[in-house]
CSV table of C-alpha atoms and ligand atoms in Angstrom, one decimal:
chain,number,residue,atom,x,y,z
A,1,MET,CA,-4.0,154.0,12.2
A,2,ARG,CA,-7.6,152.4,12.2
A,3,LYS,CA,-6.8,149.7,14.3
A,4,ASP,CA,-9.5,147.2,11.3
A,5,SER,CA,-7.4,146.1,8.2
A,6,LYS,CA,-10.6,145.1,6.2
A,7,PRO,CA,-9.2,145.8,2.7
A,8,ILE,CA,-11.0,150.1,1.3
A,9,ASP,CA,-11.9,149.5,-2.2
A,10,CYS,CA,-10.8,152.2,-3.4
A,11,ASP,CA,-13.3,152.7,-7.0
A,12,VAL,CA,-17.4,151.3,-7.0
A,13,HIS,CA,-19.4,152.5,-9.3
A,14,PRO,CA,-23.5,152.6,-8.3
A,15,THR,CA,-25.4,153.2,-11.4
A,16,VAL,CA,-28.3,155.9,-11.7
A,17,SER,CA,-29.4,153.0,-14.1
A,18,ASP,CA,-33.2,156.1,-14.7
A,19,ILE,CA,-32.7,159.7,-14.7
A,20,LYS,CA,-36.2,159.3,-13.0
A,21,VAL,CA,-34.5,158.2,-9.3
A,22,LEU,CA,-32.9,161.4,-9.2
A,23,LEU,CA,-36.3,163.6,-9.7
A,24,PRO,CA,-37.2,163.6,-5.5
A,25,HIS,CA,-33.2,165.6,-5.5
A,26,LEU,CA,-34.1,167.7,-8.1
A,27,GLU,CA,-35.2,171.7,-7.4
A,28,GLY,CA,-39.1,171.5,-8.6
A,29,TYR,CA,-37.7,173.5,-12.0
A,30,TRP,CA,-36.2,170.9,-13.2
A,31,ARG,CA,-37.6,168.2,-11.8
A,32,ASP,CA,-40.0,170.2,-14.0
A,33,SER,CA,-38.2,170.0,-17.2
A,34,VAL,CA,-37.6,166.0,-17.2
A,35,GLU,CA,-40.9,165.8,-17.7
A,36,GLU,CA,-41.8,168.9,-19.9
A,37,ARG,CA,-38.5,168.7,-22.2
A,38,GLY,CA,-38.8,165.0,-22.1
A,39,ILE,CA,-34.9,165.3,-20.6
A,40,GLY,CA,-33.5,161.3,-21.1
A,41,SER,CA,-30.9,159.0,-19.9
A,42,LEU,CA,-27.6,161.5,-19.3
A,43,GLU,CA,-25.4,158.1,-20.1
A,44,SER,CA,-25.8,155.7,-23.0
A,45,ALA,CA,-23.3,153.2,-21.9
A,46,ALA,CA,-23.8,152.4,-18.3
A,47,TYR,CA,-23.6,148.5,-18.3
A,48,PRO,CA,-27.0,148.8,-20.7
A,49,PRO,CA,-29.5,145.6,-19.9
A,50,ASN,CA,-28.6,144.3,-23.3
A,51,ALA,CA,-25.1,144.3,-24.0
A,52,PRO,CA,-24.2,141.2,-22.8
A,53,LEU,CA,-20.1,141.7,-21.9
A,54,THR,CA,-20.4,145.5,-20.8
A,55,ALA,CA,-20.5,143.2,-16.8
A,56,ARG,CA,-21.1,140.0,-15.2
A,57,PRO,CA,-24.6,138.8,-15.4
A,58,ASP,CA,-24.1,137.5,-11.9
A,59,PHE,CA,-23.4,141.4,-11.2
A,60,ARG,CA,-26.6,142.4,-12.7
A,61,GLY,CA,-29.5,143.0,-10.6
A,62,GLU,CA,-33.2,141.9,-11.5
A,63,ASN,CA,-33.6,144.9,-13.9
A,64,GLY,CA,-30.9,144.2,-16.3
A,65,TYR,CA,-28.8,147.3,-15.1
A,66,ALA,CA,-25.2,146.1,-12.4
A,67,ALA,CA,-25.6,148.3,-8.9
A,68,THR,CA,-28.6,150.2,-9.1
A,69,ASN,CA,-29.2,150.2,-5.5
A,70,VAL,CA,-26.7,149.2,-2.0
A,71,SER,CA,-27.4,146.1,-1.5
A,72,GLU,CA,-26.2,144.8,-5.0
A,73,LEU,CA,-23.6,146.2,-4.2
A,74,SER,CA,-22.3,145.7,-0.5
A,75,SER,CA,-23.8,141.9,-2.2
A,76,HIS,CA,-19.9,142.3,-3.6
A,77,VAL,CA,-17.8,144.2,-2.2
A,78,PHE,CA,-18.1,143.4,0.9
A,79,ASP,CA,-19.6,139.7,1.6
A,80,ARG,CA,-18.0,138.4,-1.2
A,81,TRP,CA,-15.0,139.8,-1.5
A,82,GLY,CA,-14.4,140.7,1.6
A,83,ALA,CA,-13.6,144.7,1.6
A,84,GLY,CA,-14.5,147.0,4.7
A,85,THR,CA,-14.7,150.6,2.8
A,86,ALA,CA,-15.7,150.9,-0.1
A,87,ILE,CA,-15.1,154.6,-2.8
A,88,CYS,CA,-19.3,155.0,-4.7
A,89,ASN,CA,-17.5,157.2,-7.8
A,90,CYS,CA,-20.9,157.5,-9.5
A,91,LEU,CA,-20.3,157.9,-13.5
A,92,TYR,CA,-23.8,159.3,-14.8
A,93,GLY,CA,-23.3,162.4,-18.3
A,94,VAL,CA,-23.6,165.1,-15.4
A,95,GLN,CA,-20.4,166.0,-16.5
A,96,LEU,CA,-21.9,166.3,-20.3
A,97,ILE,CA,-25.1,168.9,-19.8
A,98,PHE,CA,-23.9,171.9,-21.3
A,99,ASN,CA,-25.8,174.5,-19.6
A,100,GLU,CA,-24.3,175.7,-16.2
A,101,ASP,CA,-27.5,175.2,-14.1
A,102,MET,CA,-28.4,172.8,-14.8
A,103,ALA,CA,-25.7,171.0,-14.7
A,104,ARG,CA,-25.2,173.0,-11.4
A,105,ALA,CA,-29.0,171.0,-10.2
A,106,PHE,CA,-28.2,168.0,-11.7
A,107,HIS,CA,-24.6,167.4,-10.2
A,108,ARG,CA,-26.4,168.8,-6.3
A,109,ALA,CA,-29.6,166.1,-7.0
A,110,LEU,CA,-27.0,162.9,-8.0
A,111,ASN,CA,-24.4,163.5,-4.8
A,112,ASP,CA,-27.7,163.9,-2.5
A,113,TRP,CA,-28.8,160.5,-4.6
A,114,ILE,CA,-25.7,158.8,-3.1
A,115,ALA,CA,-25.9,160.0,-0.1
A,116,LYS,CA,-29.2,158.8,1.0
A,117,GLU,CA,-29.8,155.8,-1.5
A,118,PHE,CA,-25.5,154.2,-0.6
A,119,LEU,CA,-24.2,156.5,2.4
A,120,ASP,CA,-27.2,156.4,4.6
A,121,ARG,CA,-28.3,152.0,4.0
A,122,ASP,CA,-24.5,151.0,4.4
A,123,ALA,CA,-22.0,152.2,7.2
A,124,ARG,CA,-19.1,150.8,5.4
A,125,LEU,CA,-20.1,153.3,2.4
A,126,ARG,CA,-17.6,156.1,1.3
A,127,ALA,CA,-17.9,158.6,-1.6
A,128,SER,CA,-16.8,160.8,-4.3
A,129,ILE,CA,-18.1,165.0,-4.2
A,130,ILE,CA,-18.7,165.1,-8.7
A,131,VAL,CA,-18.8,168.3,-8.9
A,132,PRO,CA,-19.8,170.8,-11.9
A,133,MET,CA,-16.1,171.8,-13.6
A,134,GLN,CA,-18.6,173.2,-16.4
A,135,ASN,CA,-18.7,176.7,-13.7
A,136,VAL,CA,-15.9,176.2,-11.2
A,137,GLU,CA,-18.2,178.9,-8.9
A,138,TYR,CA,-20.4,175.9,-9.0
A,139,ALA,CA,-17.9,173.8,-8.3
A,140,VAL,CA,-16.7,175.0,-5.3
A,141,ASP,CA,-19.7,176.0,-4.0
A,142,GLU,CA,-20.9,171.6,-4.5
A,143,ILE,CA,-17.2,170.6,-2.6
A,144,GLU,CA,-17.7,173.5,0.4
A,145,ARG,CA,-22.1,171.4,0.5
A,146,CYS,CA,-21.0,168.1,0.3
A,147,ALA,CA,-18.1,168.4,2.3
A,148,LYS,CA,-19.8,168.9,5.5
A,149,ASP,CA,-20.8,165.2,5.6
A,150,ARG,CA,-17.3,163.8,5.7
A,151,ARG,CA,-18.8,160.4,4.5
A,152,PHE,CA,-17.4,161.9,1.4
A,153,VAL,CA,-14.0,161.2,0.8
A,154,GLN,CA,-12.5,162.6,-1.7
A,155,ILE,CA,-13.3,165.3,-4.9
A,156,MET,CA,-13.9,163.2,-8.6
A,157,VAL,CA,-13.7,165.2,-11.9
A,158,LEU,CA,-12.6,163.2,-15.4
A,159,ALA,CA,-9.5,162.5,-16.5
A,160,MET,CA,-10.9,164.5,-20.0
A,161,GLN,CA,-12.0,168.8,-19.5
A,162,GLU,CA,-12.3,170.6,-21.6
A,163,THR,CA,-9.5,172.3,-20.7
A,164,PRO,CA,-6.7,170.9,-18.6
A,165,LEU,CA,-7.0,170.9,-15.2
A,166,GLY,CA,-3.7,173.0,-14.1
A,167,ARG,CA,-5.0,176.0,-15.5
A,168,ARG,CA,-5.8,178.4,-13.7
A,169,HIS,CA,-8.9,179.4,-13.4
A,170,TYR,CA,-9.6,175.6,-12.0
A,171,TRP,CA,-7.4,176.7,-8.5
A,172,PRO,CA,-10.2,177.7,-7.0
A,173,ILE,CA,-11.3,174.0,-6.2
A,174,PHE,CA,-8.0,172.6,-5.9
A,175,ALA,CA,-7.6,175.7,-3.0
A,176,ALA,CA,-10.8,174.0,-2.0
A,177,ALA,CA,-9.4,170.2,-2.2
A,178,GLU,CA,-6.4,171.0,0.3
A,179,ARG,CA,-8.6,173.2,2.8
A,180,LEU,CA,-11.2,170.2,3.3
A,181,GLY,CA,-8.6,168.0,3.6
A,182,LEU,CA,-9.8,166.1,0.4
A,183,PRO,CA,-7.8,164.6,-2.5
A,184,ILE,CA,-9.0,165.0,-6.3
A,185,GLY,CA,-9.9,162.1,-8.1
A,186,ILE,CA,-9.6,162.0,-11.8
A,187,HIS,CA,-11.5,158.3,-13.5
A,188,ALA,CA,-10.7,157.2,-16.9
A,189,GLY,CA,-13.9,158.4,-18.4
A,190,SER,CA,-14.5,162.4,-20.8
A,191,ASN,CA,-16.8,165.4,-21.3
A,192,TYR,CA,-16.3,165.6,-24.5
A,193,ARG,CA,-15.9,168.6,-25.8
A,194,ASN,CA,-12.5,167.3,-27.3
A,195,PRO,CA,-11.6,164.6,-29.0
A,196,VAL,CA,-10.5,161.3,-27.0
A,197,THR,CA,-6.9,161.1,-28.3
A,198,SER,CA,-5.0,164.1,-29.8
A,199,LEU,CA,-5.4,163.6,-33.6
A,200,GLY,CA,-9.1,163.4,-33.6
A,201,TRP,CA,-11.6,161.3,-33.3
A,202,PRO,CA,-11.0,157.3,-33.2
A,203,THR,CA,-13.3,155.2,-34.7
A,204,SER,CA,-13.6,152.6,-31.5
A,205,TYR,CA,-14.6,151.6,-28.0
A,206,VAL,CA,-11.1,150.0,-28.0
A,207,GLU,CA,-9.6,153.3,-29.1
A,208,ASP,CA,-10.5,155.1,-27.1
A,209,TYR,CA,-10.5,153.4,-23.9
A,210,THR,CA,-6.7,153.5,-24.4
A,211,SER,CA,-6.7,156.3,-25.3
A,212,GLN,CA,-7.8,157.0,-22.0
A,213,ALA,CA,-3.8,156.9,-20.5
A,214,GLN,CA,-2.2,160.2,-22.7
A,215,GLY,CA,-5.4,161.8,-20.8
A,216,PHE,CA,-3.7,161.2,-17.4
A,217,GLN,CA,-0.8,161.5,-19.4
A,218,SER,CA,-0.9,165.0,-19.9
A,219,GLN,CA,-3.5,166.2,-16.6
A,220,VAL,CA,0.2,165.1,-15.0
A,221,ALA,CA,2.3,167.2,-16.6
A,222,SER,CA,-0.3,169.5,-17.0
A,223,LEU,CA,-1.1,170.3,-12.9
A,224,ILE,CA,2.4,169.9,-13.0
A,225,THR,CA,3.4,172.4,-15.2
A,226,GLU,CA,1.7,174.9,-14.2
A,227,GLY,CA,2.2,174.9,-10.7
A,228,VAL,CA,0.0,173.2,-8.6
A,229,PHE,CA,1.8,171.2,-6.3
A,230,ALA,CA,3.4,174.5,-5.9
A,231,LYS,CA,0.7,176.3,-4.5
A,232,TYR,CA,-1.4,173.8,-2.9
A,233,PRO,CA,1.9,171.4,-1.9
A,234,LYS,CA,-0.5,169.3,0.6
A,235,LEU,CA,-3.7,168.6,-2.4
A,236,LYS,CA,-3.1,164.6,-2.9
A,237,VAL,CA,-4.1,163.7,-6.4
A,238,VAL,CA,-6.2,159.8,-7.2
A,239,LEU,CA,-5.3,158.9,-11.2
A,240,ILE,CA,-8.5,156.4,-11.0
A,241,GLU,CA,-8.7,153.6,-13.2
A,242,SER,CA,-6.0,155.3,-15.0
A,243,GLY,CA,-3.5,151.8,-15.4
A,244,VAL,CA,-0.2,151.7,-13.9
A,245,THR,CA,2.1,150.6,-16.3
A,246,TRP,CA,2.9,154.0,-18.9
A,247,LEU,CA,3.3,156.4,-15.7
A,248,PRO,CA,7.4,155.8,-15.2
A,249,ALA,CA,7.6,156.1,-18.5
A,250,PHE,CA,6.3,158.9,-19.1
A,251,LEU,CA,8.1,160.3,-15.9
A,252,TRP,CA,11.4,159.7,-17.7
A,253,ARG,CA,10.5,161.7,-20.4
A,254,PHE,CA,8.8,164.2,-18.6
A,255,SER,CA,11.6,164.6,-16.2
A,256,LYS,CA,13.9,164.7,-18.9
A,257,PHE,CA,12.4,168.0,-20.0
A,258,TRP,CA,12.2,169.5,-17.9
A,259,ARG,CA,16.0,169.0,-16.4
A,260,GLY,CA,16.7,170.4,-20.0
A,261,ALA,CA,13.7,173.5,-20.3
A,262,ARG,CA,13.2,174.2,-16.5
A,263,THR,CA,13.8,177.4,-16.9
A,264,GLU,CA,10.7,177.9,-18.4
A,265,ILE,CA,9.3,177.2,-15.0
A,266,PRO,CA,10.9,177.7,-12.4
A,267,TRP,CA,8.6,177.3,-9.5
A,268,VAL,CA,9.0,173.7,-10.1
A,269,ASP,CA,11.4,173.4,-8.4
A,270,ARG,CA,11.8,169.5,-8.6
A,271,SER,CA,11.8,166.1,-11.0
A,272,PRO,CA,8.6,165.8,-12.0
A,273,ALA,CA,9.1,162.3,-10.5
A,274,GLU,CA,9.4,163.4,-7.0
A,275,ILE,CA,5.9,165.6,-7.2
A,276,VAL,CA,4.2,162.0,-8.3
A,277,ARG,CA,5.9,160.5,-5.8
A,278,ASP,CA,4.9,162.8,-3.4
A,279,ASN,CA,1.0,164.2,-4.6
A,280,PHE,CA,-0.4,160.7,-7.0
A,281,ARG,CA,-1.4,157.9,-5.8
A,282,LEU,CA,-3.0,156.0,-8.2
A,283,THR,CA,-5.5,153.1,-8.5
A,284,ILE,CA,-5.1,148.9,-9.1
A,285,GLN,CA,-8.1,148.1,-11.9
A,286,PRO,CA,-8.1,147.5,-14.5
A,287,PHE,CA,-4.2,146.9,-13.1
A,288,ASP,CA,-2.8,146.8,-17.2
A,289,GLY,CA,0.4,145.2,-16.1
A,290,PRO,CA,2.3,141.8,-16.0
A,291,SER,CA,0.6,138.9,-13.8
A,292,ASP,CA,4.8,138.0,-13.4
A,293,PRO,CA,5.1,139.4,-9.1
A,294,HIS,CA,8.9,139.9,-10.3
A,295,ASP,CA,7.2,142.0,-12.9
A,296,VAL,CA,5.1,144.0,-10.9
A,297,GLU,CA,8.2,144.0,-8.5
A,298,ARG,CA,10.3,145.9,-11.2
A,299,ILE,CA,8.1,147.9,-12.3
A,300,VAL,CA,6.7,148.8,-8.6
A,301,ASP,CA,11.0,148.9,-8.6
A,302,HIS,CA,10.8,151.8,-11.6
A,303,LEU,CA,8.0,154.2,-9.3
A,304,LYS,CA,10.3,154.7,-6.8
A,305,SER,CA,8.2,153.7,-3.6
A,306,ASP,CA,5.8,151.3,-2.4
A,307,ASP,CA,3.3,154.2,-1.4
A,308,MET,CA,1.6,154.7,-4.1
A,309,LEU,CA,-1.1,151.9,-5.4
A,310,LEU,CA,-4.4,151.1,-3.7
A,311,PHE,CA,-6.8,148.8,-3.6
A,312,SER,CA,-10.1,149.1,-6.0
A,313,SER,CA,-12.4,146.5,-7.9
A,314,ASP,CA,-13.7,148.5,-9.8
A,315,PHE,CA,-17.4,147.2,-9.4
A,316,PRO,CA,-19.4,146.6,-11.4
A,317,HIS,CA,-17.1,147.3,-14.5
A,318,TRP,CA,-16.4,143.5,-15.6
A,319,GLN,CA,-11.9,144.0,-15.3
A,320,PHE,CA,-11.0,140.9,-13.5
A,321,ASP,CA,-11.6,136.9,-14.2
A,322,GLY,CA,-13.3,134.8,-10.6
A,323,ASP,CA,-13.7,136.1,-7.7
A,324,GLU,CA,-10.0,137.6,-8.0
A,325,THR,CA,-10.3,141.2,-7.3
A,326,MET,CA,-6.8,141.7,-6.4
A,327,PRO,CA,-4.8,142.0,-9.5
A,328,ARG,CA,-1.9,138.6,-10.2
A,329,GLY,CA,1.3,139.4,-9.9
A,330,ILE,CA,1.1,141.8,-6.7
A,331,PRO,CA,3.9,140.7,-4.6
A,332,GLU,CA,2.6,139.5,-1.3
A,333,ARG,CA,4.7,142.1,0.9
A,334,LEU,CA,2.9,145.1,-1.0
A,335,ARG,CA,-0.3,143.2,-0.8
A,336,HIS,CA,-1.7,144.8,2.8
A,337,LYS,CA,-0.3,148.8,2.3
A,338,ILE,CA,-1.9,148.8,-1.2
A,339,LEU,CA,-5.3,146.6,0.6
A,340,VAL,CA,-5.1,149.1,3.9
A,341,GLU,CA,-1.6,151.1,4.0
A,342,ASN,CA,-2.1,153.9,1.6
A,343,PRO,CA,-5.7,153.8,1.2
A,344,LEU,CA,-5.8,154.9,4.7
A,345,ALA,CA,-3.1,157.8,3.7
A,346,THR,CA,-4.6,158.7,1.1
A,347,TYR,CA,-7.9,159.3,1.7
A,348,ASP,CA,-7.5,161.8,5.5
A,349,ARG,CA,-11.4,160.8,5.9
A,350,LEU,CA,-11.4,157.6,6.6
A,351,ASN,CA,-9.6,158.0,10.1
A,352,ASP,CA,-12.3,159.4,11.5
A,353,ALA,CA,-14.0,157.3,14.2
A,354,PRO,CA,-17.0,155.8,13.5
A,355,GLU,CA,-18.6,158.1,15.1
A,356,GLN,CA,-17.5,160.8,13.0
A,357,ALA,CA,-18.3,160.3,10.0
B,1,ZN,ZN1,-14.1,153.1,-12.4
């Protein structure tokens, strides 16, 4: 384990404020296409400057957007809140593109932009590889291309895909992840190919965001029942911005029905709750639990593991008051594990010596 024991922030979000910042990283054909076809922003809700509640005023830079460059991000995450390392998970609408070739070009550009504008400019930063799930072959190519740079420590996909993540056509992605020692980070969000609730389209953003937990539940069930961890036992999955408190009740239900119907899926040879404890981790902001430490202890008891929670600020999302990036109620005895030990045990590449990274 590394000597430095500063907090590791497992979820921060660089913001693409304008598609033009990606132009230098696009191949000529796609650069021309942006101009000639008038392709505008791929993201409709990246902390828009005119929506004051989407990011705190002190998080925003001069152009009104938050975390558009490394100094805006580092000044909060490192200088103000004292993290020693942070993992950039860039949310930009590249997952929504229908054209597979265009998706590949924009994913490449986004990963190269993160490397050049963030990783190259602050040695404390790491990043997730954003992969074009529109085409599995392209996704694996992008993972292998970026993984050569050991500052990429994870593969990131959205919680809601076109089909459940455990389906066999995605398995080459899990094979690459296990082979390269990269966790799959599943971040809240949708490519909006399907409604965000199983009942159809909701009316409000509140319903959309609350429904993300349903998406995470379905992905956990899919990955386990399809047999992903029987085939790739070393694969780690991190649920990012998923909330935490839905998990124990879901696992009781899932494990109970597995006991009754496990002959259907004989490759799942132990309880889903056990598989989750071994192979899944969760980031803690926004924490959807109580603020009393005794109550939080009970939730951790229900998880039956101290190893599962990873610190995250979710900057520049506005998830906490003041500078209290650690949710209220996290018991003192768990703080160091959540801040440092669990992230180091989850992300192999964070244990690299500085000269390796
Ligand atoms: Zn996040």
